[in-house]
Amino acid sequence: MMTNRMVEEGRTMNREEWLTAATFAIEAALFVPLNKSMPSKWRVACSWPSRRASAKGSSGTVGQCFDPGASADGTAEMLVSMSQDDPVEVLAILAHEMVHAIEGVAAGHGKAFKRTALAIGLEGKMTATVPGDAFKRAVRPILDRLGPYPHAAVDIAARKKQTTRMVKMMCRDCGYIARTSRANIETRGATICPCNSQPMAC
């Protein structure tokens, strides 16, 4: 099994390896006892959902599963949002997407999905399940083997804003273009065109 092999090798897993190992472990611990298993072809990644990206702790989309029919090679594609980094929450999101892969994306969050989700310890609204106590107990040994989730949450709302906007300057005669800061224009004057030594216009 991937988890044990990597532990024995002493190599640190990247995010996708961690999620892949977690998928195998969750399948064995929670789904196999229900006589359920993952499709023969699947992949999992840490990425942004195709719908509105959500901030950490928000109620937006934190995971997604794509039907094998959407993949060029017929693979069920699962993803966990880059906004998430709490290991228990990540496993709960992953397990939610695994239910979709097992029951079929077309089943949505209907009866089949709900029956399986509840059986593995997920609780709450089926469109936004949360890990119940039974789920947390079941995945604790998995987390002990996997170690920390090798990812730090990404908050797209906290992106640094550009502090210096470059101003486009153009020579009216030859069309030569250059860019400089507003501060440079105010303190040193307009950029000089190298073709005719004339001040360029904003």
Short mmCIF file of C-alpha atoms in Angstrom, two decimals:
data_model
loop_
_atom_site.label_atom_id
_atom_site.label_comp_id
_atom_site.label_asym_id
_atom_site.label_seq_id
_atom_site.Cartn_x
_atom_site.Cartn_y
_atom_site.Cartn_z
CA MET A 1 0.00 0.00 0.00
CA MET A 2 1.31 3.45 -0.90
CA THR A 3 1.10 4.84 2.64
CA ASN A 4 3.22 2.12 4.23
CA ARG A 5 5.75 2.05 1.40
CA MET A 6 6.40 5.77 1.70
CA VAL A 7 6.68 5.61 5.47
CA GLU A 8 9.22 2.79 5.14
CA GLU A 9 11.21 4.75 2.56
CA GLY A 10 11.15 7.80 4.83
CA ARG A 11 10.08 9.98 1.91
CA THR A 12 7.73 12.93 2.38
CA MET A 13 4.58 12.67 0.29
CA ASN A 14 3.34 15.55 -1.82
CA ARG A 15 -0.33 16.57 -1.68
CA GLU A 16 -1.57 14.25 -4.42
CA GLU A 17 0.32 11.27 -3.02
CA TRP A 18 -1.13 12.00 0.42
CA LEU A 19 -4.66 12.25 -0.98
CA THR A 20 -4.18 9.09 -3.06
CA ALA A 21 -2.93 7.15 -0.04
CA ALA A 22 -5.84 8.53 1.97
CA THR A 23 -8.31 7.36 -0.67
CA PHE A 24 -7.00 3.79 -0.53
CA ALA A 25 -7.07 3.84 3.28
CA ILE A 26 -10.59 5.30 3.53
CA GLU A 27 -11.87 2.81 0.98
CA ALA A 28 -10.46 -0.10 2.99
CA ALA A 29 -11.59 1.18 6.39
CA LEU A 30 -15.03 2.62 5.61
CA PHE A 31 -16.35 1.44 2.25
CA VAL A 32 -15.19 -2.18 1.96
CA PRO A 33 -17.13 -3.14 5.14
CA LEU A 34 -20.23 -1.83 3.31
CA ASN A 35 -19.39 -4.01 0.27
CA LYS A 36 -18.66 -0.86 -1.73
CA SER A 37 -15.54 0.02 -3.66
CA MET A 38 -14.13 2.80 -5.79
CA PRO A 39 -14.39 2.67 -9.60
CA SER A 40 -11.52 0.87 -11.29
CA LYS A 41 -10.08 4.16 -12.54
CA TRP A 42 -9.88 7.28 -10.39
CA ARG A 43 -7.60 10.19 -9.61
CA VAL A 44 -7.55 12.76 -6.81
CA ALA A 45 -5.94 16.19 -6.65
CA CYS A 46 -5.66 19.35 -4.58
CA SER A 47 -7.06 22.07 -6.83
CA TRP A 48 -9.77 24.70 -7.22
CA PRO A 49 -13.33 23.49 -7.88
CA SER A 50 -14.83 24.45 -11.23
CA ARG A 51 -17.50 26.42 -9.36
CA ARG A 52 -16.90 29.48 -7.15
CA ALA A 53 -13.76 29.00 -5.08
CA SER A 54 -14.38 29.32 -1.37
CA ALA A 55 -12.41 30.82 1.46
CA LYS A 56 -11.27 28.62 4.31
CA GLY A 57 -14.14 27.99 6.70
CA SER A 58 -16.79 29.22 4.27
CA SER A 59 -19.76 27.26 2.99
CA GLY A 60 -18.67 27.39 -0.66
CA THR A 61 -17.50 24.50 -2.80
CA VAL A 62 -14.66 22.67 -1.05
CA GLY A 63 -14.59 19.48 -3.13
CA GLN A 64 -15.79 18.08 -6.42
CA CYS A 65 -16.15 14.79 -8.26
CA PHE A 66 -16.36 14.49 -12.03
CA ASP A 67 -18.09 11.56 -13.70
CA PRO A 68 -15.77 9.21 -15.64
CA GLY A 69 -17.67 10.21 -18.78
CA ALA A 70 -16.17 13.70 -18.50
CA SER A 71 -12.62 12.34 -18.62
CA ALA A 72 -10.87 11.52 -21.89
CA ASP A 73 -9.64 8.25 -20.40
CA GLY A 74 -12.80 7.35 -18.47
CA THR A 75 -11.42 8.18 -15.02
CA ALA A 76 -13.43 9.45 -12.07
CA GLU A 77 -11.75 12.72 -11.07
CA MET A 78 -11.97 13.95 -7.47
CA LEU A 79 -10.55 17.12 -6.02
CA VAL A 80 -10.20 18.81 -2.66
CA SER A 81 -10.11 22.60 -2.65
CA MET A 82 -6.81 24.39 -2.08
CA SER A 83 -8.62 26.47 0.55
CA GLN A 84 -8.65 23.49 2.93
CA ASP A 85 -5.76 22.25 5.05
CA ASP A 86 -7.24 20.74 8.24
CA PRO A 87 -6.46 17.00 7.90
CA VAL A 88 -9.75 15.74 9.37
CA GLU A 89 -11.79 18.14 7.24
CA VAL A 90 -9.77 17.20 4.17
CA LEU A 91 -10.49 13.49 4.75
CA ALA A 92 -14.19 14.27 5.24
CA ILE A 93 -14.27 16.24 1.97
CA LEU A 94 -12.41 13.43 0.23
CA ALA A 95 -14.80 10.82 1.64
CA HIS A 96 -17.78 12.90 0.42
CA GLU A 97 -16.33 12.93 -3.10
CA MET A 98 -15.59 9.21 -2.85
CA VAL A 99 -19.29 8.61 -2.15
CA HIS A 100 -20.07 10.47 -5.38
CA ALA A 101 -17.54 8.34 -7.28
CA ILE A 102 -18.96 5.11 -5.82
CA GLU A 103 -22.68 5.88 -6.10
CA GLY A 104 -22.34 7.76 -9.38
CA VAL A 105 -22.22 11.50 -9.89
CA ALA A 106 -25.63 11.35 -11.56
CA ALA A 107 -27.14 10.20 -8.25
CA GLY A 108 -26.43 13.63 -6.81
CA HIS A 109 -27.07 13.89 -3.08
CA GLY A 110 -30.14 11.67 -3.20
CA LYS A 111 -31.08 8.52 -1.29
CA ALA A 112 -28.15 6.36 -2.40
CA PHE A 113 -25.65 9.07 -1.57
CA LYS A 114 -27.26 9.81 1.80
CA ARG A 115 -27.38 6.14 2.82
CA THR A 116 -23.68 5.65 2.13
CA ALA A 117 -22.56 9.00 3.53
CA LEU A 118 -24.36 8.39 6.81
CA ALA A 119 -23.00 4.84 6.98
CA ILE A 120 -19.38 6.09 6.92
CA GLY A 121 -20.01 8.74 9.57
CA LEU A 122 -20.64 11.89 7.57
CA GLU A 123 -23.38 14.11 8.99
CA GLY A 124 -25.34 17.29 8.33
CA LYS A 125 -26.81 18.57 5.10
CA MET A 126 -25.93 16.14 2.32
CA THR A 127 -24.75 18.90 -0.02
CA ALA A 128 -22.26 20.02 2.64
CA THR A 129 -21.53 17.08 4.93
CA VAL A 130 -19.37 17.35 8.03
CA PRO A 131 -17.36 14.66 9.83
CA GLY A 132 -19.29 13.10 12.70
CA ASP A 133 -17.67 11.57 15.77
CA ALA A 134 -17.76 8.07 14.25
CA PHE A 135 -15.96 9.31 11.13
CA LYS A 136 -13.33 11.11 13.20
CA ARG A 137 -12.66 7.95 15.23
CA ALA A 138 -12.42 5.84 12.09
CA VAL A 139 -9.91 8.10 10.33
CA ARG A 140 -7.65 8.74 13.34
CA PRO A 141 -5.48 5.65 12.60
CA ILE A 142 -5.33 6.74 8.95
CA LEU A 143 -4.07 10.19 9.93
CA ASP A 144 -1.56 8.63 12.32
CA ARG A 145 -0.10 6.68 9.38
CA LEU A 146 -0.28 9.48 6.83
CA GLY A 147 1.13 12.25 8.96
CA PRO A 148 0.37 15.94 8.40
CA TYR A 149 -1.38 16.99 5.20
CA PRO A 150 1.43 18.51 3.10
CA HIS A 151 -0.48 21.62 2.09
CA ALA A 152 -1.11 25.12 3.42
CA ALA A 153 -4.52 26.70 2.83
CA VAL A 154 -4.70 29.22 0.00
CA ASP A 155 -6.98 32.22 0.56
CA ILE A 156 -7.61 33.92 -2.78
CA ALA A 157 -9.32 36.84 -1.01
CA ALA A 158 -6.03 37.66 0.70
CA ARG A 159 -3.99 38.05 -2.48
CA LYS A 160 -1.63 41.00 -2.37
CA LYS A 161 -2.91 43.92 -4.37
CA GLN A 162 -0.59 45.47 -6.89
CA THR A 163 0.90 48.56 -5.25
CA THR A 164 2.59 50.07 -8.31
CA ARG A 165 0.62 50.29 -11.54
CA MET A 166 2.85 50.98 -14.49
CA VAL A 167 1.78 53.77 -16.83
CA LYS A 168 1.93 53.22 -20.58
CA MET A 169 3.86 55.94 -22.43
CA MET A 170 3.83 56.28 -26.23
CA CYS A 171 5.70 58.48 -28.68
CA ARG A 172 3.22 60.40 -30.85
CA ASP A 173 5.67 60.43 -33.76
CA CYS A 174 7.03 56.88 -34.05
CA GLY A 175 4.64 54.90 -31.82
CA TYR A 176 7.42 53.63 -29.50
CA ILE A 177 5.92 52.31 -26.24
CA ALA A 178 7.44 52.22 -22.76
CA ARG A 179 6.06 51.81 -19.24
CA THR A 180 7.02 53.62 -16.05
CA SER A 181 5.52 54.39 -12.67
CA ARG A 182 3.35 57.42 -11.92
CA ALA A 183 5.95 58.45 -9.32
CA ASN A 184 8.69 58.53 -11.98
CA ILE A 185 6.58 60.76 -14.21
CA GLU A 186 5.80 63.14 -11.33
CA THR A 187 9.40 63.41 -10.10
CA ARG A 188 11.44 63.05 -13.32
CA GLY A 189 9.02 63.98 -16.06
CA ALA A 190 7.83 62.05 -19.12
CA THR A 191 9.92 59.22 -20.55
CA ILE A 192 12.08 60.34 -23.48
CA CYS A 193 11.68 58.46 -26.76
CA PRO A 194 15.01 56.89 -27.82
CA CYS A 195 14.14 57.48 -31.48
CA ASN A 196 13.67 61.25 -31.50
CA SER A 197 14.57 62.35 -27.94
CA GLN A 198 11.08 63.80 -27.47
CA PRO A 199 8.91 63.42 -24.31
CA MET A 200 6.43 60.58 -24.65
CA ALA A 201 2.72 60.96 -23.85
CA CYS A 202 0.62 58.94 -21.37
#
